[in-house]
PDB file of C-alpha atoms in Angstrom:
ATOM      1  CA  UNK U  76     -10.370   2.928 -13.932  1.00  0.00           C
ATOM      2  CA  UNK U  77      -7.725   0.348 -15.113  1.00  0.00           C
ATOM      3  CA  UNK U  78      -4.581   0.712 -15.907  1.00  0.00           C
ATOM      4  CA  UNK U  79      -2.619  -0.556 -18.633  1.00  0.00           C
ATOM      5  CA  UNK U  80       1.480  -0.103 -17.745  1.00  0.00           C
ATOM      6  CA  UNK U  81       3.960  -2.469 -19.995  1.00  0.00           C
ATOM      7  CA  UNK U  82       6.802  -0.958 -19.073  1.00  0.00           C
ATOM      8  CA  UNK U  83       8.815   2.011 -20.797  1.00  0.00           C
ATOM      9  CA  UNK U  84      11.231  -0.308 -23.128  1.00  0.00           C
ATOM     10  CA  UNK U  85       9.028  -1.794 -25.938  1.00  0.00           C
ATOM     11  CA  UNK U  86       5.488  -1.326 -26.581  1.00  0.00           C
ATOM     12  CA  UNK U  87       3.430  -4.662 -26.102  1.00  0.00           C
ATOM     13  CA  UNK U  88       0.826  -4.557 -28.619  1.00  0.00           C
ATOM     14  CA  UNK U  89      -0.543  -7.966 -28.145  1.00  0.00           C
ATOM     15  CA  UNK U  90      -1.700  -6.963 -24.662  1.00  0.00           C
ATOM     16  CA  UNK U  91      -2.439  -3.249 -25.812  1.00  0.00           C
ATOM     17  CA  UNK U  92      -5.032  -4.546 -28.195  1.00  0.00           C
ATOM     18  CA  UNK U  93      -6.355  -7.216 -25.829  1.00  0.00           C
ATOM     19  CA  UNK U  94      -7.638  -4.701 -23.601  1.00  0.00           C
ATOM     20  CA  UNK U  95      -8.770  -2.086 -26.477  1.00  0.00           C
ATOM     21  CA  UNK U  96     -11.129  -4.750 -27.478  1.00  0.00           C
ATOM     22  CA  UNK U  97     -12.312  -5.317 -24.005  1.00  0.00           C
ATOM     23  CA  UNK U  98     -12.760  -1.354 -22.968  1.00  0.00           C
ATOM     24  CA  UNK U  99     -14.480  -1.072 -26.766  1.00  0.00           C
ATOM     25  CA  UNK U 100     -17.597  -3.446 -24.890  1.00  0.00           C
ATOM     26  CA  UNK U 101     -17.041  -1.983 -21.226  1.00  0.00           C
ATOM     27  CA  UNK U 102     -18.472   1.410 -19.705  1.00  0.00           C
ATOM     28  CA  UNK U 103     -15.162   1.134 -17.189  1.00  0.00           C
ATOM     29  CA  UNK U 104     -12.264   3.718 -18.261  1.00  0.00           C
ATOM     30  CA  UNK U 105      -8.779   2.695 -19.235  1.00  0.00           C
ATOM     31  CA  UNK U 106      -5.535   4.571 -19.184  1.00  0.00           C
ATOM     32  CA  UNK U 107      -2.536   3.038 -20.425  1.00  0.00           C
ATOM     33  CA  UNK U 108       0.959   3.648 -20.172  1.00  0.00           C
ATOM     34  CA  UNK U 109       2.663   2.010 -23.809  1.00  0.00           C
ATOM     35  CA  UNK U 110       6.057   2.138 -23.601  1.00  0.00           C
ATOM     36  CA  UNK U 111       8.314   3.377 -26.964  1.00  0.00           C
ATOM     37  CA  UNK U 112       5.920   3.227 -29.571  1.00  0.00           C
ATOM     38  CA  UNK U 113       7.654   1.910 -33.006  1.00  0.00           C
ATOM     39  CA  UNK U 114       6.025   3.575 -36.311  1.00  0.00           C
ATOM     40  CA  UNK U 115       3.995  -0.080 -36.646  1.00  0.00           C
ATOM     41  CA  UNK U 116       2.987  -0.681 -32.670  1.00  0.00           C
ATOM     42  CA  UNK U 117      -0.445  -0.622 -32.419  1.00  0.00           C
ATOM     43  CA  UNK U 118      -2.586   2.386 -31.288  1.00  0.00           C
ATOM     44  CA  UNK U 119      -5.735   1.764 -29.151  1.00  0.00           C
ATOM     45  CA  UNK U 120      -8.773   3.766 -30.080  1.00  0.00           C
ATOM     46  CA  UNK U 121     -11.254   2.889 -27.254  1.00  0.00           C
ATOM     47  CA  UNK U 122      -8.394   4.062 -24.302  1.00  0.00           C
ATOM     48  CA  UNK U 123      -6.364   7.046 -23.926  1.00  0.00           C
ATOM     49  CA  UNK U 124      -2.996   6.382 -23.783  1.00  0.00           C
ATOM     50  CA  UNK U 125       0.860   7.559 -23.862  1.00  0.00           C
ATOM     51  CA  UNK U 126       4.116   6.335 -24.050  1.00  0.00           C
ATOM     52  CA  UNK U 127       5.606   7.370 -20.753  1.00  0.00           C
ATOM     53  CA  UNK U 128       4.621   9.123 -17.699  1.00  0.00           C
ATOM     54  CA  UNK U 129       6.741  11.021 -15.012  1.00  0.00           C
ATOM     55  CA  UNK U 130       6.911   8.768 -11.609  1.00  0.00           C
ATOM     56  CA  UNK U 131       4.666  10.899 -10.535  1.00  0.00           C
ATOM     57  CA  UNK U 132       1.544   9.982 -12.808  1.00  0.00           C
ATOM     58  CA  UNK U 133       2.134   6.792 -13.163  1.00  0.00           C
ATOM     59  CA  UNK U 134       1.385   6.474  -8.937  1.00  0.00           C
ATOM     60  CA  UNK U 135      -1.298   8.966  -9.091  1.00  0.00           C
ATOM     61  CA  UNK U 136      -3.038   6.658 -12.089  1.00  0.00           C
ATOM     62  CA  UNK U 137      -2.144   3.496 -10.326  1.00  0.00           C
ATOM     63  CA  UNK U 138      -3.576   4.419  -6.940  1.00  0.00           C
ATOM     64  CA  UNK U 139      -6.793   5.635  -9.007  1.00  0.00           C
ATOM     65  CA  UNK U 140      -7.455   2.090 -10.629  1.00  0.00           C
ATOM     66  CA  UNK U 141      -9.068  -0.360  -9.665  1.00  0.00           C
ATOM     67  CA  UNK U 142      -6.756  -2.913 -11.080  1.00  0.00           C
ATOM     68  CA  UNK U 143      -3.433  -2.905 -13.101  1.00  0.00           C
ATOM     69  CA  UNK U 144      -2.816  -4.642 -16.259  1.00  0.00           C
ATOM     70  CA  UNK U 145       0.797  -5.339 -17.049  1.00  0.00           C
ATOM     71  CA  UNK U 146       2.983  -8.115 -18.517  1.00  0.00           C
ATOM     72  CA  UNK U 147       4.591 -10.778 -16.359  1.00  0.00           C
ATOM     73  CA  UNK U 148       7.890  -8.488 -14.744  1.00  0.00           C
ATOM     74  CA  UNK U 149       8.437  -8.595 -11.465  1.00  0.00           C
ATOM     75  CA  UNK U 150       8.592  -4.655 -11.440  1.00  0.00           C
ATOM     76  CA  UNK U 151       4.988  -5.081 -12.334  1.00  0.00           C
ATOM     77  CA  UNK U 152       4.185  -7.533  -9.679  1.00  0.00           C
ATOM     78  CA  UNK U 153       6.276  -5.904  -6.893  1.00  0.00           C
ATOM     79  CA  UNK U 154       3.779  -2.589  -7.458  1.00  0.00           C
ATOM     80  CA  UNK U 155       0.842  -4.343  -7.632  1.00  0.00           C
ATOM     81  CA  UNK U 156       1.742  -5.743  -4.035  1.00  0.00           C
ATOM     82  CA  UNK U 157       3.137  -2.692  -2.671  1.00  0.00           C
ATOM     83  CA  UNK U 158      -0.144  -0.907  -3.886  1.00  0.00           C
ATOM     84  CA  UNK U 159      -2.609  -3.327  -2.974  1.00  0.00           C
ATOM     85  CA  UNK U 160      -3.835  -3.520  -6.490  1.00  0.00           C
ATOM     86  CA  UNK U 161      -5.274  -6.799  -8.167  1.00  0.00           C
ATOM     87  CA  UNK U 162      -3.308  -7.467 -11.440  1.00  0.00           C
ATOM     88  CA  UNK U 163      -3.952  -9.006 -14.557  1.00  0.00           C
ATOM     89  CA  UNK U 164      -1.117 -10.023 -16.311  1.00  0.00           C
ATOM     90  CA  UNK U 165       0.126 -11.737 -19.910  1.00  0.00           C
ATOM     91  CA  UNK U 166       3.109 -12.772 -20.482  1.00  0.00           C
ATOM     92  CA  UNK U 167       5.418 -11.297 -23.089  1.00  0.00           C
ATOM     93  CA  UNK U 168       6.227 -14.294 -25.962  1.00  0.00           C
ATOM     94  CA  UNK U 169       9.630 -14.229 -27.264  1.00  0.00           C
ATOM     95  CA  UNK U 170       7.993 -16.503 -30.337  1.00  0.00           C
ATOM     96  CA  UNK U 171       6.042 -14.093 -30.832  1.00  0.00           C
ATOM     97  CA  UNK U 172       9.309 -11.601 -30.876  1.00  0.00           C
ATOM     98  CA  UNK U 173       8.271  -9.659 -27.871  1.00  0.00           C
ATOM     99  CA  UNK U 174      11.163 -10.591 -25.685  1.00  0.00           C
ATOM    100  CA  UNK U 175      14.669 -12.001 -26.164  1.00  0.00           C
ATOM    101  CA  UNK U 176      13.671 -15.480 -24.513  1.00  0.00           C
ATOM    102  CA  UNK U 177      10.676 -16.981 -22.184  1.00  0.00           C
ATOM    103  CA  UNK U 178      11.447 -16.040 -18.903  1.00  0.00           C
ATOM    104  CA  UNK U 179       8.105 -13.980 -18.470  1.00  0.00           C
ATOM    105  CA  UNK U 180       6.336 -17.465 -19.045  1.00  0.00           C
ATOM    106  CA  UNK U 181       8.170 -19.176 -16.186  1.00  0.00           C
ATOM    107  CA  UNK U 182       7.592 -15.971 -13.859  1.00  0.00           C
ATOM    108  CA  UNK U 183       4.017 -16.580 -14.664  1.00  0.00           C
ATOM    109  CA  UNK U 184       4.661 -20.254 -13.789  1.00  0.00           C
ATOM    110  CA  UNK U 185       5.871 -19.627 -10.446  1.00  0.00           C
ATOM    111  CA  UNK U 186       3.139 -17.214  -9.333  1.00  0.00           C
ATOM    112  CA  UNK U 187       0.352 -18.678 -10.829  1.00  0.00           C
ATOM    113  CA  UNK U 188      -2.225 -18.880  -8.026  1.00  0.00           C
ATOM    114  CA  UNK U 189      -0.938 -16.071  -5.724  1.00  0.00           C
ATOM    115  CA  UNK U 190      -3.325 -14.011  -4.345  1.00  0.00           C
ATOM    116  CA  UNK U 191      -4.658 -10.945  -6.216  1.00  0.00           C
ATOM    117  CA  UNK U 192      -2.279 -11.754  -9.305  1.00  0.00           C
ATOM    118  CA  UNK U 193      -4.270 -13.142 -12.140  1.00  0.00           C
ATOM    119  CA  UNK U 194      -2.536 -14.784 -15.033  1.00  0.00           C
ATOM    120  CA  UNK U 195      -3.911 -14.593 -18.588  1.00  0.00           C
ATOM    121  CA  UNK U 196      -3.408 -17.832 -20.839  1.00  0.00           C
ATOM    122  CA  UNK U 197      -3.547 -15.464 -23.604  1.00  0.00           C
ATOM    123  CA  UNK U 198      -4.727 -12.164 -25.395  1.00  0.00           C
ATOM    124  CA  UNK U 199      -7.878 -13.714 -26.282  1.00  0.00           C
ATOM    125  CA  UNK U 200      -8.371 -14.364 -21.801  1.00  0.00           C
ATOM    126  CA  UNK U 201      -7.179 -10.990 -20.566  1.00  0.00           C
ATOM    127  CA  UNK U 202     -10.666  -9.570 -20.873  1.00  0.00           C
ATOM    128  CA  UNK U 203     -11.898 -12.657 -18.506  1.00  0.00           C
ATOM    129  CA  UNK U 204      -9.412 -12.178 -15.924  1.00  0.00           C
ATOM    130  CA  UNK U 205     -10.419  -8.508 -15.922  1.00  0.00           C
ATOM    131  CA  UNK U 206     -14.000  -9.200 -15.737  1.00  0.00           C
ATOM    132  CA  UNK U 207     -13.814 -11.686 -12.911  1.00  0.00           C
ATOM    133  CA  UNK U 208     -11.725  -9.203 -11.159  1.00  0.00           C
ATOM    134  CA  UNK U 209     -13.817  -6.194 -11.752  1.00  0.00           C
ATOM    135  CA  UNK U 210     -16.722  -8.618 -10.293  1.00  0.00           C
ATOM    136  CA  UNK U 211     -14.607  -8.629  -7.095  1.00  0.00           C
ATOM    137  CA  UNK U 212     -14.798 -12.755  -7.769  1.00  0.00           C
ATOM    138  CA  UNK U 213     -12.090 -15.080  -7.047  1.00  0.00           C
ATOM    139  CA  UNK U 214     -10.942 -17.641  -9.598  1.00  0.00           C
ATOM    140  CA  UNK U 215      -7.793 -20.279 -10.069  1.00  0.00           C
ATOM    141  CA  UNK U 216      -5.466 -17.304  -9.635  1.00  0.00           C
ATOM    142  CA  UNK U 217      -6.793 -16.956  -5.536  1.00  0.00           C
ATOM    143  CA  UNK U 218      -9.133 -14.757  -3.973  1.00  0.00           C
ATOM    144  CA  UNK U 219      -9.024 -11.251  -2.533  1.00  0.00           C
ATOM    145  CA  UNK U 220      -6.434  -8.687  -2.861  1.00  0.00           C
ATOM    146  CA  UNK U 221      -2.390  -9.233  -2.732  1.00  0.00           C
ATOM    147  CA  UNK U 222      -1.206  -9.764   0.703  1.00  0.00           C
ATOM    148  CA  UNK U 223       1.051  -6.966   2.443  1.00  0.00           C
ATOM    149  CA  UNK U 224       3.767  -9.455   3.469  1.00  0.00           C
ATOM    150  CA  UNK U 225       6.170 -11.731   1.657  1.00  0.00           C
ATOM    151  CA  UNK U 226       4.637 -15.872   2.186  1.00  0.00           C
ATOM    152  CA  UNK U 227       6.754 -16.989   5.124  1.00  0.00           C
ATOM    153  CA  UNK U 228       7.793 -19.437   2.655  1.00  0.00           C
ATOM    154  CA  UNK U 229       9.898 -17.016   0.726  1.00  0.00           C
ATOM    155  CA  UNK U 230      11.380 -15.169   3.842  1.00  0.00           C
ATOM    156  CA  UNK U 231      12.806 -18.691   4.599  1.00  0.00           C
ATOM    157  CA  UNK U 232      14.157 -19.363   0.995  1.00  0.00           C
ATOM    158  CA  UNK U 233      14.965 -16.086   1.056  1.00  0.00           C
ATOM    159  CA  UNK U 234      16.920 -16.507   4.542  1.00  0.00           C
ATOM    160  CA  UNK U 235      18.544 -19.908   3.863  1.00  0.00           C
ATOM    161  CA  UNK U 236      20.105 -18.325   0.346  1.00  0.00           C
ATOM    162  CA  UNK U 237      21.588 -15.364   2.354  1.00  0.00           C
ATOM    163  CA  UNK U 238      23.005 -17.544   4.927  1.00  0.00           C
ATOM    164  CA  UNK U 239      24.650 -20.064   2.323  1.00  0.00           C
ATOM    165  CA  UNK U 240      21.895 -23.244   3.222  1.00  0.00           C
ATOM    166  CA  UNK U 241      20.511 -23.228   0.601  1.00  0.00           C
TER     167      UNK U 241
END
């Protein structure tokens, strides 16, 4: 199963209807979780779906996928590594008016190759990234799963800015 989750705040249709067109052409089920659905958002008909589920659902679907599908937050990315789960993500557009500024697109930026976290260009490559994942093959965005521990890198950066050497 994959899982769709784009957060509880606004729906994400761009990315909703990316992966309705891929599970229309796949045999693999989909669950997603949508967010606040406006009277407009768009309404997959090859997934079910809702707009919010308890803490507890949400971990029970997650820990049933194989792979989570999410937009570029670090809540998204910090579950995906705490769960083990490969993720595909896209990154909200706020050109598009899906966020109040870019910052998703620079979070993509600086984890763009990171093992198990695979980075869509666009709606039209989610359904790639998905496929190469489901295929258990590696691509640009690094091979295998996510890695239990924080890159020793980032414990240092981490480290330095704590202690004021940064």
């Amino acid at each position: 199963m994959i899982f769709l989750s784009v957060g509880t705040q606004e729906p994400f249709d761009r990315l909703a209807k990316a992966v309705d067109d891929w599970a229309a052409t796949h045999d693999e089920p989909v669950f997603g979780q949508l967010g606040a659905m406006k009277p407009e958002s768009y309404r997959p008909a090859h997934f079910e779906w809702c707009e919010y589920l308890s803490a507890g659902d949400y971990l029970a679907r997650l820990q049933e996928s194989r792979a989570l599908v999410a937009h570029v937050g670090m809540g998204s990315i910090i579950t995906a590594l705490t769960h083990g789960k490969p993720l595909v993500m896209l990154a909200r557009r706020a050109s598009l008016g899906e966020h109040r500024n870019e910052h998703q697109l620079a979070t993509a930026g600086r984890f763009r190759g990171r093992p198990g976290l695979h980075i869509a260009a666009d709606e039209g490559d989610v359904g790639a990234r998905l496929d190469a994942v489901l295929a258990g093959a590696g691509d640009a965005e690094g091979e295998g799963g996510l890695p239990p521990h924080a890159a020793p890198e980032l414990v240092a950066a981490i480290r330095d800015f704590l202690h004021g050497t940064a």
